[in-house]
Amino acid sequence: WGAQGPPQEASWFACAMASFELTPREVSRPEDHSGSKGIVGRLLKAARTDLTGSSSGLRRWWSTTTDPSFFLSAASRRDPWRILLPLPCLLALFADLGSGSPGVVMLDLSAAVLLFVSACLPRDSLCSDFCIGVFHAAYVSAHGALVAQGNSAWSDANTTEHCDSGFGWGQVLALFAMTLSGIHTAVLTGFLVVCSAASLLWPPGRLDALQLAASLYVLLAA
């Protein structure tokens, strides 16, 4: 081994053992609640960021969909106003011709003429959409009142099912016609709210789930 061999080997072995010496694990302490507060703070910050992004996106959507150049573009689908706007009134007119009530027929005819003339409104303005929505809401509400009194072909003296159905589907037809005509979504939403509230005033005084679902489907597809 030589004179210096064993001491050097023993020293190397001692250093190696010292480097691999295990140390006792630290005792885990209970977590501080400040960490949960930090998580809540980060969640609130993320929610605030999302809301800010959503509000900016909503403003961008509003400015884009109310821009006059968009209203005059082909994407707005406003060209067939003269055909689509009075269409629900004409369909109701054909159904009410056999009702024997001149008041209902005159209502259908007057509303059809008014909506046909409203197609001459400026197509690059949101005010035109608002006026058209008001005309349709007034017509559907008035027609619903007459249906509830049994003065229309939609109604039946013995049941309220036809009464509810006639008013509801008139609302769906008007909403569908305005959607195809490119009327703004905000106006369509207001029309649906007003007509749904008006339907509660006439017998049977409730909302039909199927017709409401159909209206919401048309609105979401707009």
PDB file of C-alpha atoms in Angstrom:
ATOM      1  CA  TRP A   1       0.000   0.000   0.000  1.00  0.00           C
ATOM      2  CA  GLY A   2       2.868   2.370   0.638  1.00  0.00           C
ATOM      3  CA  ALA A   3       3.325   4.770   3.520  1.00  0.00           C
ATOM      4  CA  GLN A   4       0.690   7.327   2.467  1.00  0.00           C
ATOM      5  CA  GLY A   5      -1.882   4.991   0.746  1.00  0.00           C
ATOM      6  CA  PRO A   6      -4.221   3.991   3.604  1.00  0.00           C
ATOM      7  CA  PRO A   7      -4.529   7.456   5.227  1.00  0.00           C
ATOM      8  CA  GLN A   8      -5.448   9.064   1.870  1.00  0.00           C
ATOM      9  CA  GLU A   9      -8.033   6.338   1.142  1.00  0.00           C
ATOM     10  CA  ALA A  10      -9.531   6.690   4.616  1.00  0.00           C
ATOM     11  CA  SER A  11      -9.731  10.479   4.209  1.00  0.00           C
ATOM     12  CA  TRP A  12     -11.459  10.125   0.830  1.00  0.00           C
ATOM     13  CA  PHE A  13     -13.927   7.630   2.312  1.00  0.00           C
ATOM     14  CA  ALA A  14     -14.734   9.963   5.223  1.00  0.00           C
ATOM     15  CA  CYS A  15     -15.393  12.893   2.850  1.00  0.00           C
ATOM     16  CA  ALA A  16     -17.705  10.754   0.721  1.00  0.00           C
ATOM     17  CA  MET A  17     -19.670   9.609   3.740  1.00  0.00           C
ATOM     18  CA  ALA A  18     -19.956  13.183   4.970  1.00  0.00           C
ATOM     19  CA  SER A  19     -21.344  14.310   1.612  1.00  0.00           C
ATOM     20  CA  PHE A  20     -24.044  11.587   1.716  1.00  0.00           C
ATOM     21  CA  GLU A  21     -24.967  12.181   5.327  1.00  0.00           C
ATOM     22  CA  LEU A  22     -28.752  12.458   5.735  1.00  0.00           C
ATOM     23  CA  THR A  23     -30.214  15.480   7.452  1.00  0.00           C
ATOM     24  CA  PRO A  24     -33.515  15.352   9.326  1.00  0.00           C
ATOM     25  CA  ARG A  25     -36.522  16.595   7.404  1.00  0.00           C
ATOM     26  CA  GLU A  26     -38.001  19.896   8.372  1.00  0.00           C
ATOM     27  CA  VAL A  27     -41.191  19.701  10.310  1.00  0.00           C
ATOM     28  CA  SER A  28     -44.064  20.943   8.076  1.00  0.00           C
ATOM     29  CA  ARG A  29     -45.795  23.970   9.449  1.00  0.00           C
ATOM     30  CA  PRO A  30     -49.491  24.687   8.990  1.00  0.00           C
ATOM     31  CA  GLU A  31     -50.220  26.720   5.875  1.00  0.00           C
ATOM     32  CA  ASP A  32     -50.736  30.378   6.300  1.00  0.00           C
ATOM     33  CA  HIS A  33     -54.163  31.685   5.281  1.00  0.00           C
ATOM     34  CA  SER A  34     -52.486  34.542   3.473  1.00  0.00           C
ATOM     35  CA  GLY A  35     -51.956  32.135   0.567  1.00  0.00           C
ATOM     36  CA  SER A  36     -55.733  31.653   0.145  1.00  0.00           C
ATOM     37  CA  LYS A  37     -56.173  35.412   0.256  1.00  0.00           C
ATOM     38  CA  GLY A  38     -53.659  35.677  -2.546  1.00  0.00           C
ATOM     39  CA  ILE A  39     -55.595  33.134  -4.609  1.00  0.00           C
ATOM     40  CA  VAL A  40     -58.834  35.050  -4.077  1.00  0.00           C
ATOM     41  CA  GLY A  41     -57.100  38.246  -5.072  1.00  0.00           C
ATOM     42  CA  ARG A  42     -55.790  36.673  -8.262  1.00  0.00           C
ATOM     43  CA  LEU A  43     -59.255  35.315  -9.080  1.00  0.00           C
ATOM     44  CA  LEU A  44     -60.806  38.743  -8.578  1.00  0.00           C
ATOM     45  CA  LYS A  45     -58.131  40.322 -10.729  1.00  0.00           C
ATOM     46  CA  ALA A  46     -58.739  37.765 -13.478  1.00  0.00           C
ATOM     47  CA  ALA A  47     -62.505  38.368 -13.268  1.00  0.00           C
ATOM     48  CA  ARG A  48     -61.947  42.119 -13.500  1.00  0.00           C
ATOM     49  CA  THR A  49     -59.747  41.583 -16.543  1.00  0.00           C
ATOM     50  CA  ASP A  50     -62.395  39.395 -18.186  1.00  0.00           C
ATOM     51  CA  LEU A  51     -65.097  41.962 -17.499  1.00  0.00           C
ATOM     52  CA  THR A  52     -62.940  44.702 -18.942  1.00  0.00           C
ATOM     53  CA  GLY A  53     -62.302  42.612 -22.047  1.00  0.00           C
ATOM     54  CA  SER A  54     -66.003  41.769 -22.345  1.00  0.00           C
ATOM     55  CA  SER A  55     -67.047  45.399 -22.022  1.00  0.00           C
ATOM     56  CA  SER A  56     -64.526  46.467 -24.652  1.00  0.00           C
ATOM     57  CA  GLY A  57     -65.741  43.664 -26.919  1.00  0.00           C
ATOM     58  CA  LEU A  58     -69.345  44.743 -26.368  1.00  0.00           C
ATOM     59  CA  ARG A  59     -68.492  48.332 -27.233  1.00  0.00           C
ATOM     60  CA  ARG A  60     -66.675  47.157 -30.340  1.00  0.00           C
ATOM     61  CA  TRP A  61     -69.673  45.010 -31.346  1.00  0.00           C
ATOM     62  CA  TRP A  62     -72.057  47.921 -30.793  1.00  0.00           C
ATOM     63  CA  SER A  63     -69.952  50.377 -32.795  1.00  0.00           C
ATOM     64  CA  THR A  64     -69.604  47.860 -35.635  1.00  0.00           C
ATOM     65  CA  THR A  65     -73.253  46.822 -35.835  1.00  0.00           C
ATOM     66  CA  THR A  66     -74.556  50.400 -35.619  1.00  0.00           C
ATOM     67  CA  ASP A  67     -72.170  51.835 -38.163  1.00  0.00           C
ATOM     68  CA  PRO A  68     -74.048  53.291 -41.167  1.00  0.00           C
ATOM     69  CA  SER A  69     -71.663  51.577 -43.582  1.00  0.00           C
ATOM     70  CA  PHE A  70     -72.574  48.225 -42.045  1.00  0.00           C
ATOM     71  CA  PHE A  71     -76.297  48.956 -42.369  1.00  0.00           C
ATOM     72  CA  LEU A  72     -75.810  49.654 -46.086  1.00  0.00           C
ATOM     73  CA  SER A  73     -73.664  46.587 -46.708  1.00  0.00           C
ATOM     74  CA  ALA A  74     -74.939  43.267 -48.007  1.00  0.00           C
ATOM     75  CA  ALA A  75     -74.175  41.642 -44.639  1.00  0.00           C
ATOM     76  CA  SER A  76     -76.999  43.593 -42.996  1.00  0.00           C
ATOM     77  CA  ARG A  77     -79.640  41.836 -45.204  1.00  0.00           C
ATOM     78  CA  ARG A  78     -81.794  44.978 -45.471  1.00  0.00           C
ATOM     79  CA  ASP A  79     -82.610  44.821 -49.182  1.00  0.00           C
ATOM     80  CA  PRO A  80     -85.871  42.768 -48.939  1.00  0.00           C
ATOM     81  CA  TRP A  81     -87.525  45.101 -46.413  1.00  0.00           C
ATOM     82  CA  ARG A  82     -90.556  45.715 -48.636  1.00  0.00           C
ATOM     83  CA  ILE A  83     -91.255  41.988 -48.826  1.00  0.00           C
ATOM     84  CA  LEU A  84     -90.326  40.688 -45.388  1.00  0.00           C
ATOM     85  CA  LEU A  85     -91.540  43.445 -43.050  1.00  0.00           C
ATOM     86  CA  PRO A  86     -95.272  43.281 -43.956  1.00  0.00           C
ATOM     87  CA  LEU A  87     -95.226  39.510 -44.477  1.00  0.00           C
ATOM     88  CA  PRO A  88     -96.496  38.525 -40.965  1.00  0.00           C
ATOM     89  CA  CYS A  89     -99.412  40.945 -41.314  1.00  0.00           C
ATOM     90  CA  LEU A  90    -100.315  39.563 -44.735  1.00  0.00           C
ATOM     91  CA  LEU A  91    -100.284  36.001 -43.430  1.00  0.00           C
ATOM     92  CA  ALA A  92    -102.534  37.029 -40.546  1.00  0.00           C
ATOM     93  CA  LEU A  93    -104.777  38.877 -43.010  1.00  0.00           C
ATOM     94  CA  PHE A  94    -105.319  35.752 -45.105  1.00  0.00           C
ATOM     95  CA  ALA A  95    -106.120  33.790 -41.943  1.00  0.00           C
ATOM     96  CA  ASP A  96    -108.510  36.447 -40.613  1.00  0.00           C
ATOM     97  CA  LEU A  97    -110.500  36.983 -43.824  1.00  0.00           C
ATOM     98  CA  GLY A  98    -112.954  34.287 -42.775  1.00  0.00           C
ATOM     99  CA  SER A  99    -113.312  35.491 -39.207  1.00  0.00           C
ATOM    100  CA  GLY A 100    -116.196  37.822 -40.032  1.00  0.00           C
ATOM    101  CA  SER A 101    -114.603  40.623 -37.999  1.00  0.00           C
ATOM    102  CA  PRO A 102    -113.896  43.725 -40.106  1.00  0.00           C
ATOM    103  CA  GLY A 103    -111.898  45.261 -37.262  1.00  0.00           C
ATOM    104  CA  VAL A 104    -109.341  42.448 -37.273  1.00  0.00           C
ATOM    105  CA  VAL A 105    -109.069  42.517 -41.055  1.00  0.00           C
ATOM    106  CA  MET A 106    -108.582  46.289 -41.043  1.00  0.00           C
ATOM    107  CA  LEU A 107    -105.913  45.922 -38.365  1.00  0.00           C
ATOM    108  CA  ASP A 108    -104.017  43.381 -40.470  1.00  0.00           C
ATOM    109  CA  LEU A 109    -104.342  45.475 -43.608  1.00  0.00           C
ATOM    110  CA  SER A 110    -103.353  48.731 -41.901  1.00  0.00           C
ATOM    111  CA  ALA A 111    -100.332  47.129 -40.256  1.00  0.00           C
ATOM    112  CA  ALA A 112     -99.237  45.594 -43.568  1.00  0.00           C
ATOM    113  CA  VAL A 113     -99.468  48.973 -45.319  1.00  0.00           C
ATOM    114  CA  LEU A 114     -97.655  50.736 -42.469  1.00  0.00           C
ATOM    115  CA  LEU A 115     -94.810  48.214 -42.474  1.00  0.00           C
ATOM    116  CA  PHE A 116     -94.609  48.342 -46.268  1.00  0.00           C
ATOM    117  CA  VAL A 117     -94.230  52.121 -46.081  1.00  0.00           C
ATOM    118  CA  SER A 118     -91.717  51.790 -43.232  1.00  0.00           C
ATOM    119  CA  ALA A 119     -89.412  50.075 -45.712  1.00  0.00           C
ATOM    120  CA  CYS A 120     -88.815  53.590 -47.082  1.00  0.00           C
ATOM    121  CA  LEU A 121     -87.148  54.643 -43.831  1.00  0.00           C
ATOM    122  CA  PRO A 122     -83.388  55.297 -44.007  1.00  0.00           C
ATOM    123  CA  ARG A 123     -81.635  51.961 -43.856  1.00  0.00           C
ATOM    124  CA  ASP A 124     -78.415  53.390 -42.445  1.00  0.00           C
ATOM    125  CA  SER A 125     -79.949  54.437 -39.110  1.00  0.00           C
ATOM    126  CA  LEU A 126     -80.743  52.510 -35.944  1.00  0.00           C
ATOM    127  CA  CYS A 127     -83.800  54.727 -35.452  1.00  0.00           C
ATOM    128  CA  SER A 128     -85.413  52.994 -38.426  1.00  0.00           C
ATOM    129  CA  ASP A 129     -84.939  49.644 -36.692  1.00  0.00           C
ATOM    130  CA  PHE A 130     -86.488  51.064 -33.538  1.00  0.00           C
ATOM    131  CA  CYS A 131     -89.546  52.365 -35.415  1.00  0.00           C
ATOM    132  CA  ILE A 132     -90.046  49.036 -37.175  1.00  0.00           C
ATOM    133  CA  GLY A 133     -89.763  47.181 -33.872  1.00  0.00           C
ATOM    134  CA  VAL A 134     -92.352  49.494 -32.294  1.00  0.00           C
ATOM    135  CA  PHE A 135     -94.749  48.998 -35.241  1.00  0.00           C
ATOM    136  CA  HIS A 136     -94.444  45.219 -35.024  1.00  0.00           C
ATOM    137  CA  ALA A 137     -94.809  45.172 -31.225  1.00  0.00           C
ATOM    138  CA  ALA A 138     -97.917  47.367 -31.374  1.00  0.00           C
ATOM    139  CA  TYR A 139     -99.469  45.224 -34.091  1.00  0.00           C
ATOM    140  CA  VAL A 140     -98.737  41.907 -32.377  1.00  0.00           C
ATOM    141  CA  SER A 141    -100.062  43.213 -29.045  1.00  0.00           C
ATOM    142  CA  ALA A 142    -103.256  44.613 -30.617  1.00  0.00           C
ATOM    143  CA  HIS A 143    -103.823  41.452 -32.616  1.00  0.00           C
ATOM    144  CA  GLY A 144    -103.291  39.403 -29.466  1.00  0.00           C
ATOM    145  CA  ALA A 145    -105.950  41.446 -27.670  1.00  0.00           C
ATOM    146  CA  LEU A 146    -108.447  40.793 -30.466  1.00  0.00           C
ATOM    147  CA  VAL A 147    -107.555  37.099 -30.511  1.00  0.00           C
ATOM    148  CA  ALA A 148    -108.221  36.935 -26.777  1.00  0.00           C
ATOM    149  CA  GLN A 149    -111.704  38.388 -27.378  1.00  0.00           C
ATOM    150  CA  GLY A 150    -112.494  35.716 -29.950  1.00  0.00           C
ATOM    151  CA  ASN A 151    -112.545  38.090 -32.941  1.00  0.00           C
ATOM    152  CA  SER A 152    -110.064  36.265 -35.102  1.00  0.00           C
ATOM    153  CA  ALA A 153    -109.599  33.050 -37.008  1.00  0.00           C
ATOM    154  CA  TRP A 154    -106.776  32.259 -34.582  1.00  0.00           C
ATOM    155  CA  SER A 155    -109.209  31.970 -31.679  1.00  0.00           C
ATOM    156  CA  ASP A 156    -111.908  29.507 -30.706  1.00  0.00           C
ATOM    157  CA  ALA A 157    -114.902  30.227 -28.517  1.00  0.00           C
ATOM    158  CA  ASN A 158    -114.620  26.902 -26.690  1.00  0.00           C
ATOM    159  CA  THR A 159    -110.888  26.711 -25.968  1.00  0.00           C
ATOM    160  CA  THR A 160    -108.028  29.001 -25.086  1.00  0.00           C
ATOM    161  CA  GLU A 161    -105.436  26.856 -26.831  1.00  0.00           C
ATOM    162  CA  HIS A 162    -106.012  28.469 -30.231  1.00  0.00           C
ATOM    163  CA  CYS A 163    -106.061  31.894 -28.626  1.00  0.00           C
ATOM    164  CA  ASP A 164    -102.660  31.409 -27.042  1.00  0.00           C
ATOM    165  CA  SER A 165    -101.259  29.734 -30.132  1.00  0.00           C
ATOM    166  CA  GLY A 166    -102.407  32.437 -32.525  1.00  0.00           C
ATOM    167  CA  PHE A 167    -100.868  35.277 -30.524  1.00  0.00           C
ATOM    168  CA  GLY A 168     -97.659  33.407 -29.835  1.00  0.00           C
ATOM    169  CA  TRP A 169     -96.952  32.323 -33.375  1.00  0.00           C
ATOM    170  CA  GLY A 170     -97.771  35.812 -34.637  1.00  0.00           C
ATOM    171  CA  GLN A 171     -94.994  36.990 -32.349  1.00  0.00           C
ATOM    172  CA  VAL A 172     -92.626  34.333 -33.692  1.00  0.00           C
ATOM    173  CA  LEU A 173     -93.475  35.219 -37.304  1.00  0.00           C
ATOM    174  CA  ALA A 174     -92.847  38.922 -36.694  1.00  0.00           C
ATOM    175  CA  LEU A 175     -89.559  38.172 -34.946  1.00  0.00           C
ATOM    176  CA  PHE A 176     -88.509  35.855 -37.775  1.00  0.00           C
ATOM    177  CA  ALA A 177     -89.374  38.450 -40.432  1.00  0.00           C
ATOM    178  CA  MET A 178     -87.415  41.173 -38.645  1.00  0.00           C
ATOM    179  CA  THR A 179     -84.463  38.834 -38.184  1.00  0.00           C
ATOM    180  CA  LEU A 180     -84.366  38.055 -41.894  1.00  0.00           C
ATOM    181  CA  SER A 181     -84.655  41.788 -42.581  1.00  0.00           C
ATOM    182  CA  GLY A 182     -81.487  42.517 -40.618  1.00  0.00           C
ATOM    183  CA  ILE A 183     -83.137  44.437 -37.778  1.00  0.00           C
ATOM    184  CA  HIS A 184     -80.672  45.076 -34.969  1.00  0.00           C
ATOM    185  CA  THR A 185     -80.463  42.471 -32.205  1.00  0.00           C
ATOM    186  CA  ALA A 186     -81.124  45.064 -29.502  1.00  0.00           C
ATOM    187  CA  VAL A 187     -84.430  45.955 -31.166  1.00  0.00           C
ATOM    188  CA  LEU A 188     -85.329  42.271 -31.523  1.00  0.00           C
ATOM    189  CA  THR A 189     -84.652  41.726 -27.822  1.00  0.00           C
ATOM    190  CA  GLY A 190     -86.836  44.666 -26.854  1.00  0.00           C
ATOM    191  CA  PHE A 191     -89.598  43.420 -29.148  1.00  0.00           C
ATOM    192  CA  LEU A 192     -89.512  39.967 -27.543  1.00  0.00           C
ATOM    193  CA  VAL A 193     -89.618  41.397 -24.019  1.00  0.00           C
ATOM    194  CA  VAL A 194     -92.546  43.722 -24.799  1.00  0.00           C
ATOM    195  CA  CYS A 195     -94.594  41.067 -26.598  1.00  0.00           C
ATOM    196  CA  SER A 196     -93.925  38.454 -23.929  1.00  0.00           C
ATOM    197  CA  ALA A 197     -95.088  40.885 -21.258  1.00  0.00           C
ATOM    198  CA  ALA A 198     -98.174  41.778 -23.311  1.00  0.00           C
ATOM    199  CA  SER A 199     -99.080  38.114 -23.724  1.00  0.00           C
ATOM    200  CA  LEU A 200     -99.531  37.908 -19.953  1.00  0.00           C
ATOM    201  CA  LEU A 201    -102.392  40.419 -20.188  1.00  0.00           C
ATOM    202  CA  TRP A 202    -104.560  38.269 -22.451  1.00  0.00           C
ATOM    203  CA  PRO A 203    -106.111  34.884 -21.671  1.00  0.00           C
ATOM    204  CA  PRO A 204    -104.796  32.433 -20.662  1.00  0.00           C
ATOM    205  CA  GLY A 205    -102.385  34.899 -19.047  1.00  0.00           C
ATOM    206  CA  ARG A 206     -99.218  32.825 -19.318  1.00  0.00           C
ATOM    207  CA  LEU A 207     -96.221  32.301 -21.564  1.00  0.00           C
ATOM    208  CA  ASP A 208     -96.227  29.290 -23.838  1.00  0.00           C
ATOM    209  CA  ALA A 209     -92.942  27.454 -23.371  1.00  0.00           C
ATOM    210  CA  LEU A 210     -92.763  26.164 -26.950  1.00  0.00           C
ATOM    211  CA  GLN A 211     -93.419  29.525 -28.546  1.00  0.00           C
ATOM    212  CA  LEU A 212     -91.038  31.278 -26.179  1.00  0.00           C
ATOM    213  CA  ALA A 213     -88.339  28.712 -27.007  1.00  0.00           C
ATOM    214  CA  ALA A 214     -88.955  29.268 -30.722  1.00  0.00           C
ATOM    215  CA  SER A 215     -88.670  33.037 -30.246  1.00  0.00           C
ATOM    216  CA  LEU A 216     -85.430  32.685 -28.288  1.00  0.00           C
ATOM    217  CA  TYR A 217     -84.031  30.380 -30.966  1.00  0.00           C
ATOM    218  CA  VAL A 218     -84.787  32.945 -33.671  1.00  0.00           C
ATOM    219  CA  LEU A 219     -83.272  35.678 -31.516  1.00  0.00           C
ATOM    220  CA  LEU A 220     -80.078  33.724 -30.860  1.00  0.00           C
ATOM    221  CA  ALA A 221     -79.773  32.926 -34.564  1.00  0.00           C
ATOM    222  CA  ALA A 222     -80.021  36.598 -35.476  1.00  0.00           C
TER     223      ALA A 222
END
